[in-house]
Coordinates of C-alpha atoms and ligand atoms in Angstrom, one line a residue:
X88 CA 29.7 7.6 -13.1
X89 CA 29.7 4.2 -10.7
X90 CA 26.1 4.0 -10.3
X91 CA 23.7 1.2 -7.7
X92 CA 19.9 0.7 -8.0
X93 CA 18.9 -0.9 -4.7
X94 CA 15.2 -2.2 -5.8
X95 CA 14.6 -3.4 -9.3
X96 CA 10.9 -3.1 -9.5
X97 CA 8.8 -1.0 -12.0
X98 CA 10.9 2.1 -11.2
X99 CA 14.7 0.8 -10.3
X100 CA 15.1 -1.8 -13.4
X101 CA 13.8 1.3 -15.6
X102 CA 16.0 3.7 -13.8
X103 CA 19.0 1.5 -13.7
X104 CA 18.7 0.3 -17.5
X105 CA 18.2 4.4 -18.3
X106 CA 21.1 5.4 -16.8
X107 CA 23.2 2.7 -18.4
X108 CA 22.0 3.8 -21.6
X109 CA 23.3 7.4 -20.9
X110 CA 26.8 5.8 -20.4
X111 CA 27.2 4.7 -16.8
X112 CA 28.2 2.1 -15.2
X113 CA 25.7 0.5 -13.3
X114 CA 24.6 -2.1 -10.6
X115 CA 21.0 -3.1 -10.0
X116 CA 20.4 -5.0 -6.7
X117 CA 17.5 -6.8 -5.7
X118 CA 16.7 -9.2 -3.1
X119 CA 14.2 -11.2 -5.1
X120 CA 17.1 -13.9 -7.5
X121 CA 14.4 -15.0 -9.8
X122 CA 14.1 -10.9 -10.6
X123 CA 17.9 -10.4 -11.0
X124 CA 18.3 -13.8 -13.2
X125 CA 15.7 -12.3 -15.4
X126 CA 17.1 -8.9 -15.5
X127 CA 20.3 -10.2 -16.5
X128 CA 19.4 -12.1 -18.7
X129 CA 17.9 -8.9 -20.7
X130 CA 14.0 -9.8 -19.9
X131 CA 12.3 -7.5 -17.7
X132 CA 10.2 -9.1 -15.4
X133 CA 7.0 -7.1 -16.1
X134 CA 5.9 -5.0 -19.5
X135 CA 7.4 -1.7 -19.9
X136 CA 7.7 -0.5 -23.5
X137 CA 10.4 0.6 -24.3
X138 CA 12.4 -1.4 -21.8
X139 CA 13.5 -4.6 -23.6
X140 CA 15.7 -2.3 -25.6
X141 CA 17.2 -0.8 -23.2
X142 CA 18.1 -3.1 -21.3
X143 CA 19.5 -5.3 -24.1
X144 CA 21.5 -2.8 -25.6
X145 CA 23.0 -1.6 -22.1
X146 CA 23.6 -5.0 -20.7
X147 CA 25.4 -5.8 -24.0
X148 CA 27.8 -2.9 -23.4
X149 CA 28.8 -4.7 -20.1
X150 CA 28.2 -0.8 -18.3
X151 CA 24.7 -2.9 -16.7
X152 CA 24.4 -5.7 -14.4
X153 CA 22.5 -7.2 -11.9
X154 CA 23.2 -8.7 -8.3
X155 CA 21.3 -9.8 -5.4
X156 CA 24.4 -8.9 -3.2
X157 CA 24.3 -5.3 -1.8
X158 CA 28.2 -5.5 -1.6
X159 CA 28.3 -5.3 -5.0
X160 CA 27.0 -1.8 -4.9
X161 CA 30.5 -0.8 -2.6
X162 CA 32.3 -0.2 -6.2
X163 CA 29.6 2.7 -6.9
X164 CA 29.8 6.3 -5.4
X165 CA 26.3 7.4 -6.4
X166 CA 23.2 5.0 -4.7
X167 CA 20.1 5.4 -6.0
X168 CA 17.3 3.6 -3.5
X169 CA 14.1 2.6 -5.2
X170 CA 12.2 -0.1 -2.9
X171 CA 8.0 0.0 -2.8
X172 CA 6.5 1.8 -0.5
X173 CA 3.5 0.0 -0.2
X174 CA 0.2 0.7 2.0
X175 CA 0.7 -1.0 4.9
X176 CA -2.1 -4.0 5.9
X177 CA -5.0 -2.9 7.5
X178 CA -4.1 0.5 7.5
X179 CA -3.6 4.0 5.1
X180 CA 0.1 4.9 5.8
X181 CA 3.1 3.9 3.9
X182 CA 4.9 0.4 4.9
X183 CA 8.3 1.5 4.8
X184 CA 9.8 -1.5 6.0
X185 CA 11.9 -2.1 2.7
X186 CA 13.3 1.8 2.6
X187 CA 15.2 0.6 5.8
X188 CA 15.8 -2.6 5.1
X189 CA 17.4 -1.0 2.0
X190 CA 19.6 1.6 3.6
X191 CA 20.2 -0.6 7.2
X192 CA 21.6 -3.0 4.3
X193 CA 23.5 -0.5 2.1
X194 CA 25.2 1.5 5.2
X195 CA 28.3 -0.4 5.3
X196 CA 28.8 -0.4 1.5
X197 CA 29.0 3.7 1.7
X198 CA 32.3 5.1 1.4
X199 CA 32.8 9.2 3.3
X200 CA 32.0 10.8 0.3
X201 CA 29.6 8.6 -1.2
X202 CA 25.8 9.8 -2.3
X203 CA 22.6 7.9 -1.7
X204 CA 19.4 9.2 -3.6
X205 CA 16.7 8.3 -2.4
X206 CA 13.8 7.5 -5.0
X207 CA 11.4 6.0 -3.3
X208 CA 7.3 7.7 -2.2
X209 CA 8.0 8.2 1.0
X210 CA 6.0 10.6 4.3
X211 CA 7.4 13.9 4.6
X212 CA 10.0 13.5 7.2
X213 CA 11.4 10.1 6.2
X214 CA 14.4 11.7 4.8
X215 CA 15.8 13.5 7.4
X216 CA 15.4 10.4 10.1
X217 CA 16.8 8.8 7.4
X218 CA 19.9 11.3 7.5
X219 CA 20.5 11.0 10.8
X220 CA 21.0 7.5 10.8
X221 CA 22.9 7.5 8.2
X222 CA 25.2 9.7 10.2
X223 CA 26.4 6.9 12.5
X224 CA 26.6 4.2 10.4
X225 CA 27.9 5.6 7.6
X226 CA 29.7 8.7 8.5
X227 CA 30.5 11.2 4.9
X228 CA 28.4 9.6 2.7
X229 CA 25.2 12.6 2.1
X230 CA 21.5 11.5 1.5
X231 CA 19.6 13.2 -1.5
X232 CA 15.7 13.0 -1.7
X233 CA 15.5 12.8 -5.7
X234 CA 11.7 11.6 -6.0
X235 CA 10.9 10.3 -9.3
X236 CA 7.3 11.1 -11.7
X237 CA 7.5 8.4 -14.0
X238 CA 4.5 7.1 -15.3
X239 CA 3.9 3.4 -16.3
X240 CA 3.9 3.2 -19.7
X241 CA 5.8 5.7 -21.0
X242 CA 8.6 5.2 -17.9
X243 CA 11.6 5.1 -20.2
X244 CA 10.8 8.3 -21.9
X245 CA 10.4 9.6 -18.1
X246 CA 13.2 8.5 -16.7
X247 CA 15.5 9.6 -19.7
X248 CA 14.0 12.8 -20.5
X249 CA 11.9 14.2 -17.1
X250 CA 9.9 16.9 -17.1
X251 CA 11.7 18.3 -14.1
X252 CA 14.3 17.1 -11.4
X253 CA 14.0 17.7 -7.8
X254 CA 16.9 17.3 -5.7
X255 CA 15.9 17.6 -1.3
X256 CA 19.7 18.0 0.2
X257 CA 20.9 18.9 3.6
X258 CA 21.9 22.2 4.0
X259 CA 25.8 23.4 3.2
X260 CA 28.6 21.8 1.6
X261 CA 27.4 18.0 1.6
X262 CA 23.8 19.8 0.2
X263 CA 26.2 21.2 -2.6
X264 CA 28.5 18.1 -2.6
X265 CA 25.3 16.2 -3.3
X266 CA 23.7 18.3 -5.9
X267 CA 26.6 18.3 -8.1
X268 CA 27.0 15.0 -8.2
X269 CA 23.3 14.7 -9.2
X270 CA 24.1 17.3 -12.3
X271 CA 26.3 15.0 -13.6
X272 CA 24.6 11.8 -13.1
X273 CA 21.2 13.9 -15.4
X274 CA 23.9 16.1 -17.5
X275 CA 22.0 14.9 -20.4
X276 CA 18.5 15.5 -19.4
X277 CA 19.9 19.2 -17.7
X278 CA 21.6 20.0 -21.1
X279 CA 18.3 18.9 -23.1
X280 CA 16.8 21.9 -21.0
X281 CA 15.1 19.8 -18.2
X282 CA 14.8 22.2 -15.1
X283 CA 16.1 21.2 -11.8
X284 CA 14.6 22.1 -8.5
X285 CA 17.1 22.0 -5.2
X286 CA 15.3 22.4 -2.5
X287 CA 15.1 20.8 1.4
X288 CA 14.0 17.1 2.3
X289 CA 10.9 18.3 3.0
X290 CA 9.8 20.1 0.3
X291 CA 11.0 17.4 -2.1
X292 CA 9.1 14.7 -0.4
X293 CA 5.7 16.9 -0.5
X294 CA 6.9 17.9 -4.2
X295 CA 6.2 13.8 -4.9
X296 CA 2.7 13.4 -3.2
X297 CA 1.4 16.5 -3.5
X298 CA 1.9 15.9 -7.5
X299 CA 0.0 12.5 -7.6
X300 CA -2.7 13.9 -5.0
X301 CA -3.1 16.9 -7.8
X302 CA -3.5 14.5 -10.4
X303 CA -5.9 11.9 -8.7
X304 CA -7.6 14.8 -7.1
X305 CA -8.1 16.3 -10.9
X306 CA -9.1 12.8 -11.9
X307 CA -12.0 12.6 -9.2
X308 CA -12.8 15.8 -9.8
X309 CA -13.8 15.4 -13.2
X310 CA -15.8 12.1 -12.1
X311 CA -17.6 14.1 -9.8
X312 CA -18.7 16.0 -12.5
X313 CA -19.9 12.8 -14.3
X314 CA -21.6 11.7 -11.1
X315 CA -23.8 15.4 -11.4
X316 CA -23.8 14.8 -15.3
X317 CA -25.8 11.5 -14.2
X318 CA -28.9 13.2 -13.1
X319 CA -28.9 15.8 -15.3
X320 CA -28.4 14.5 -18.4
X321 CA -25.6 16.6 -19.3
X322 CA -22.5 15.2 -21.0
X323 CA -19.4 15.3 -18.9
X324 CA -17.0 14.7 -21.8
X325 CA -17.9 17.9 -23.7
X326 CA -17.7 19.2 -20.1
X327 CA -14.4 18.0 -19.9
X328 CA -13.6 19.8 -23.4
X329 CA -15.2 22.8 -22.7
X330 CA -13.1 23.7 -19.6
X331 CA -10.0 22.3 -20.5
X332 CA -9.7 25.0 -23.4
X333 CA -9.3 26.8 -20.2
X334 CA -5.2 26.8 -20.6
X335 CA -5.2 27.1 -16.6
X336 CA -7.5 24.0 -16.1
X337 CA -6.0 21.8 -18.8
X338 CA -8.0 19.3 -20.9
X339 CA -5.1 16.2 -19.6
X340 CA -6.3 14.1 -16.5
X341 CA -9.7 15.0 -17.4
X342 CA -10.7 11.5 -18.7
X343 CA -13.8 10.9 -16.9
X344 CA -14.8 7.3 -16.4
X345 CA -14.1 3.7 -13.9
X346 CA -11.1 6.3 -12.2
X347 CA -7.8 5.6 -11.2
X348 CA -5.7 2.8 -10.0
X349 CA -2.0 1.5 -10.1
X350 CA 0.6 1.1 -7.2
X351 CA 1.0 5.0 -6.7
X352 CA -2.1 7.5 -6.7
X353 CA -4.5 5.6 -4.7
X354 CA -1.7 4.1 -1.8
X355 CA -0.3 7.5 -2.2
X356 CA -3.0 9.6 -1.7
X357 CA -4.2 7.6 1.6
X358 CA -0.1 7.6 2.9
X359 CA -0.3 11.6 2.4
X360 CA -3.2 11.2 4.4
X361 CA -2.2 9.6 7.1
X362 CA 0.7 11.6 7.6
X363 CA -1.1 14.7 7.9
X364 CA -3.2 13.1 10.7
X365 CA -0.2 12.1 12.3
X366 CA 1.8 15.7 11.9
X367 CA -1.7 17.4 13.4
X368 CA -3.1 18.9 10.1
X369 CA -5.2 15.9 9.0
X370 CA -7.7 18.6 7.8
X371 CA -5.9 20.0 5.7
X372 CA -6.1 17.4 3.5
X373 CA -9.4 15.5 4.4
X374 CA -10.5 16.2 0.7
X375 CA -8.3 13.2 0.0
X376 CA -10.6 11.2 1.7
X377 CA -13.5 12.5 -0.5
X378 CA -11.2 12.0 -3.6
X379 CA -10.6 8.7 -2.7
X380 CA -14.3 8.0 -2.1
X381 CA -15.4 9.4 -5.0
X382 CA -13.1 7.1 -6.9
X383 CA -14.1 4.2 -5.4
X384 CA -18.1 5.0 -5.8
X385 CA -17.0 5.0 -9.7
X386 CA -16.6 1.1 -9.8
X387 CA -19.3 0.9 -8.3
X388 CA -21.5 2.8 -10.8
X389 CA -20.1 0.5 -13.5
X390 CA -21.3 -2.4 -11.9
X391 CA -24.9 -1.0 -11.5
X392 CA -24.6 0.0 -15.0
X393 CA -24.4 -3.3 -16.3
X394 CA -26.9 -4.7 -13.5
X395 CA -29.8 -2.3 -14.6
X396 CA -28.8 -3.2 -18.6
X397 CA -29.8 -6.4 -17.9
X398 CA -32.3 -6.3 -16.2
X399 CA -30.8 -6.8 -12.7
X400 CA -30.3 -9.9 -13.8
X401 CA -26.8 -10.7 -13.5
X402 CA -26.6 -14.3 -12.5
X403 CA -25.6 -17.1 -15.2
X404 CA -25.1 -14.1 -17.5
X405 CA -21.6 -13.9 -19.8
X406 CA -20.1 -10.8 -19.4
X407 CA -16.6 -10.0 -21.3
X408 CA -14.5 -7.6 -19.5
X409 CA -12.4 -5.9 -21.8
X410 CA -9.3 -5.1 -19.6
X411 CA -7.5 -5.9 -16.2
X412 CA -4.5 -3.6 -16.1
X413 CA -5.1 -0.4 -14.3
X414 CA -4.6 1.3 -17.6
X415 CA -3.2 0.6 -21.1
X416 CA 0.7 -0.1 -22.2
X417 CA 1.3 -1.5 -18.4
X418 CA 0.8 -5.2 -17.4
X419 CA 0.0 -3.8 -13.6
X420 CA -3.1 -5.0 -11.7
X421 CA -1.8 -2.9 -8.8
X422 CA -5.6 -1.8 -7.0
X423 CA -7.2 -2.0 -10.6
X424 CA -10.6 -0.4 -11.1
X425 CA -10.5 -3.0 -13.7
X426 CA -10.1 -6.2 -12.2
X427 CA -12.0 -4.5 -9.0
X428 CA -15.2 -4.8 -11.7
X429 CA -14.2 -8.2 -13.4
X430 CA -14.2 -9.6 -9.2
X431 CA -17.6 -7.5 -8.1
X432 CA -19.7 -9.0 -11.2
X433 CA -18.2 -12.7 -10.8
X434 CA -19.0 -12.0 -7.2
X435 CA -22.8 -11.1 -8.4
X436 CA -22.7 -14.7 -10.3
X437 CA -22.1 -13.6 -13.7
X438 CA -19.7 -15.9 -15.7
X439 CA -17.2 -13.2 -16.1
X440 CA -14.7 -13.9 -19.1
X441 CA -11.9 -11.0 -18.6
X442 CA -9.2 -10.3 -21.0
X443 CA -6.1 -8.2 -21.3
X444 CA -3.3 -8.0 -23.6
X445 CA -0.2 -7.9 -21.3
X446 CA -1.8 -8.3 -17.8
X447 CA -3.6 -12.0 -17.3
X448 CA -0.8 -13.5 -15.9
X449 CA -0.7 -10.6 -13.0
X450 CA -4.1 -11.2 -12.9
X451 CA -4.2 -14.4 -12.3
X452 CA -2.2 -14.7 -9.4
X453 CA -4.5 -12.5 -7.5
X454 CA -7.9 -13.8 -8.6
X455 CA -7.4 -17.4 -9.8
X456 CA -10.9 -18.4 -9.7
X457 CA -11.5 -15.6 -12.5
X458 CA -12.0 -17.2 -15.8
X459 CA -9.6 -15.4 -18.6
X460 CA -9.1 -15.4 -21.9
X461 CA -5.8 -14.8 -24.6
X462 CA -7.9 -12.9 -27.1
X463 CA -10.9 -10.1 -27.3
X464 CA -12.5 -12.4 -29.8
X465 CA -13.0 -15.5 -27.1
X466 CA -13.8 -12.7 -24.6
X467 CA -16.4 -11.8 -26.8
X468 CA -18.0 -14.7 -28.1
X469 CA -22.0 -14.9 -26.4
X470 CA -21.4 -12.4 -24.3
X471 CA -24.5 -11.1 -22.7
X472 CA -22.9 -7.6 -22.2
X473 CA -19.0 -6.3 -22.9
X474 CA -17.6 -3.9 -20.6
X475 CA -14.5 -1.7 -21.1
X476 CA -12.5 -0.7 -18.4
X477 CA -8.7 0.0 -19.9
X478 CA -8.4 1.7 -22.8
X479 CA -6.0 -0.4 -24.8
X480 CA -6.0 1.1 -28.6
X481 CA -7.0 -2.5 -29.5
X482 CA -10.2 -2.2 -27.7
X483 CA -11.4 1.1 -28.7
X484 CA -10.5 0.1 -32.2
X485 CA -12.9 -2.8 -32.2
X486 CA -15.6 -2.3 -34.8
X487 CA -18.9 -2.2 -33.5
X488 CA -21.2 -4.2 -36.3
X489 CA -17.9 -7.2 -36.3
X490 CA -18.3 -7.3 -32.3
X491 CA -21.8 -7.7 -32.6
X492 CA -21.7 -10.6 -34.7
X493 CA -19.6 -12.5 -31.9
X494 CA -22.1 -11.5 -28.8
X495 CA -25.4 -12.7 -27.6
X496 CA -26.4 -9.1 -26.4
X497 CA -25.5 -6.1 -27.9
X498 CA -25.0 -4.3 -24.7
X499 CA -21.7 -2.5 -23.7
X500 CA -20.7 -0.3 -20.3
X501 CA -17.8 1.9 -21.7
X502 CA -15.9 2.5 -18.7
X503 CA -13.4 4.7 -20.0
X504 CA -15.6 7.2 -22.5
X505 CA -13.1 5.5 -25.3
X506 CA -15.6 4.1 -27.6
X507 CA -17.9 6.5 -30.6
X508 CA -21.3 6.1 -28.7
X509 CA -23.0 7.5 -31.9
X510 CA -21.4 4.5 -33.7
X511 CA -21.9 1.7 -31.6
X512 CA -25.6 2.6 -31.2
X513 CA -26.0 2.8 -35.0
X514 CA -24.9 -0.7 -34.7
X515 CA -28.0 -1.6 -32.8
X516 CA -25.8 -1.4 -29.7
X517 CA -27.0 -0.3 -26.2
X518 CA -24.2 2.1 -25.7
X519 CA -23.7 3.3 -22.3
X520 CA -20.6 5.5 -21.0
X521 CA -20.2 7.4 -17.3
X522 CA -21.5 11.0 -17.2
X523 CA -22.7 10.5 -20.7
X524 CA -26.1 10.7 -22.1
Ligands
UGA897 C1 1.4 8.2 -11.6 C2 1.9 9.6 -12.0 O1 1.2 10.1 -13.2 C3 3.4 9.7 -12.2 O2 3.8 11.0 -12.4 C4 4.1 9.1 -10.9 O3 5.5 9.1 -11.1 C5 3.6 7.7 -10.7 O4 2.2 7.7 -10.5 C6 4.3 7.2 -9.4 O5 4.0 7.8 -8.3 O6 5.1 6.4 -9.5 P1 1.0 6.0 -13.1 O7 0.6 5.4 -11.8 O8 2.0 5.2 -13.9 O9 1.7 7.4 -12.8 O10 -0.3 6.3 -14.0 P2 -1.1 7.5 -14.5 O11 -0.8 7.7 -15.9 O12 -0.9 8.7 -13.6 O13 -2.6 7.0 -14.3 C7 -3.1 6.7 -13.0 C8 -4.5 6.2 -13.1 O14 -5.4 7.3 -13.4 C9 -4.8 5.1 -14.2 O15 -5.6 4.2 -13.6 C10 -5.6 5.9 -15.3 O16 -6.4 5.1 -16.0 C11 -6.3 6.9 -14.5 N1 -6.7 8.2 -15.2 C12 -5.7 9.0 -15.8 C13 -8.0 8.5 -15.4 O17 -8.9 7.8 -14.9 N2 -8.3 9.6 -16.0 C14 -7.4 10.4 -16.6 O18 -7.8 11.5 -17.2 C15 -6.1 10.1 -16.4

């Protein structure tokens, strides 16, 4: 099928690449040249495993290419839109100044006939407005909501092979017309038994936000539980194990620890938010707020972690941070818990040396007075304390008696429960997780 991606970010360049690779011919369009130039030259512009591949083997087949000219998605009949959402400045709801930029800018590109999918987080309602405007200036061609649950990391896997499709379509034969063409743009995810959901606008925006508020709301849950385990003394991940045997709880998302962060959950969660406020049923999900808050309160306990491990002495002190992507396999620094805690203890006057393996440069352009290093080992080397806060595999493998050779203090905040407390205190280690003992 003739295929556009309007928006190449994390999820279009993945999406566009993916369906290249499952044979068709696509178009990914972007407004941002240095984006597209790097595209098409086969190099994503951020660190996706998994993507590289992809994206060289499918632009070498000549069925994927790149373009900052919308006109060039007229020669496709299927439109996939997936621009940020963002949360707007100084506010909780959803900036959605690019979704109509993108389809004011598409609309005379459509053909009677044509489909646009739209992929983008968006407030319940957004489609059908959408819809009707689509009506006048580009009469036949049928909007789609076909939200996507991707995650960082793994977003090729995702995208290729979903757990589940969800199709929002108008009602009758351009609903039909629509849903069809989707089946055959996923034939090979629907055939590898991946269910498919058809449902209204509606329901397939709330489908999209009401997943990630789950999942952060499970995620803040559990670090409520730490926050009780705290003054108790009881152990939150055995907690955590202990219920999720529980087939209907589920052990996944239960990771207690510095909480959750990235461009989705945390913007999302506040966007559903404020959408409910604005529809009249704010209350009935005010418990966002509190999962939000709890979140938040998480950094914060990390901080006062390593303040009372050293005596509430911060100031002057070295302090490797190990991590400054939101979480492991993603070079992202979108609302980080983890550069959030590298800022707050530079802010205190520690000299803060963070580290990451894929997401310095990110980083960098937000906080360029941090100081950063390549390598765990220069991280490392005299610091008074080391705290974790993304759970690359080459951090949690880091042996205990090798790191404390390198450090002036053996003291470590784990901020993702990743590390063998038992064996970093037999290391003469002051070991310290969240909601541990
Ligand atoms: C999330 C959803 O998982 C995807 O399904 C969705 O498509 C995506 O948002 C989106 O809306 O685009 P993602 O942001 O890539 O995906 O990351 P997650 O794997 O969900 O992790 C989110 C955050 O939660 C990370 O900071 C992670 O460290 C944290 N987390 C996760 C925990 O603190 N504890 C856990 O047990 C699990």
């Amino acid at each position: 099928m003739k295929i556009s991606v309007i928006g190449c970010g994390y999820l279009g360049a993945v999406h566009a690449a993916a369906m290249a690779e499952l044979g068709h011919e696509v178009v990914g369009i972007d407004v941002d040249a240095a984006k597209i130039e790097s595209l098409s030259a086969g190099i994503p512009p951020f660190f996706e495993p998994g993507l590289p591949a992809i994206l060289a083997s499918a632009t070498a087949t000549g069925r994927l290419r790149f373009s900052t000219d919308i006109a060039d998605a007229a020669g496709a009949s299927v439109h996939f839109v997936a621009v940020g959402t963002p949360q707007q400045r100084g506010g909780n709801a959803a900036d959605l100044r690019f979704v109509n930029a993108a389809f004011e800018a598409l609309a005379p590109h459509l053909k009677a006939g044509d489909v646009v999918a739209g992929k983008s987080t968006v407030p319940v309602g957004t489609a059908s407005r959408l819809s009707a405007r689509l009506e006048s200036t580009a009469p036949g061609a049928v909007l789609a909501w076909n939200p996507e649950f991707l995650r960082e990391g793994f977003a090729v896997k995702d995208t290729i092979s979903p757990d589940r499709l969800v199709y929002g379509v108008p009602d009758g034969e351009p609903g039909a017309l629509a849903a069809s063409v989707l089946d055959r743009v996923y034939a090979s995810a629907i055939e590898g038994g991946t269910p498919v959901v058809v449902t209204d606008y509606a329901t397939a925006e709330l489908v999209k936000v009401s997943a990630n508020a789950f999942l952060a709301t499970k995620i803040s849950f559990i670090n409520a539980m730490a926050e009780i385990a705290e003054v108790t003394g009881a152990d939150v991940t055995a907690l955590a194990d202990a219920i999720g045997y529980d087939a209907r709880i589920g052990r996944r998302f239960l990771n207690a620890g510095v909480g959750f962060g990235g461009g989705c959950l945390p913007k999302d969660i506040r966007a559903f938010t404020a959408r409910a406020e604005e529809l009249g049923r704010g209350e009935s999900v005010a418990f966002l707020k509190e999962v939000d808050q709890i979140n938040l309160r998480r950094r914060q306990r990390v901080i006062d972690l390593i303040v009372e491990l050293l005596d509430g002495q911060v100031n002057g002190k070295r302090i490797a941070v190990l991590g400054l992507a939101f979480k492991p396999h993603s070079d992202d620094v979108r609302d980080s818990p983890a550069l959030d805690v590298a800022v707050q203890l530079r802010g205190l006057g520690a000299e803060v040396v963070a580290t990451d393996p894929q997401a310095i440069e990110n980083a960098r352009v937000r906080h360029p007075q941090l100081k950063y290093a390549t390598d765990a080992n220069t991280a490392l080397q005299d610091a008074d304390a080391v705290v974790l806060v993304t759970e690359w595999p080459e951090y949690t493998a880091l042996e205990p008696e090798v790191v404390g050779e390198r450090v002036r203090g053996r003291v470590i905040v784990d901020g993702r429960n990743a590390l063998d407390a038992v064996a970093w205190r037999a290391a003469g280690w002051t070991y310290r997780g969240l909601g541990r003992r």
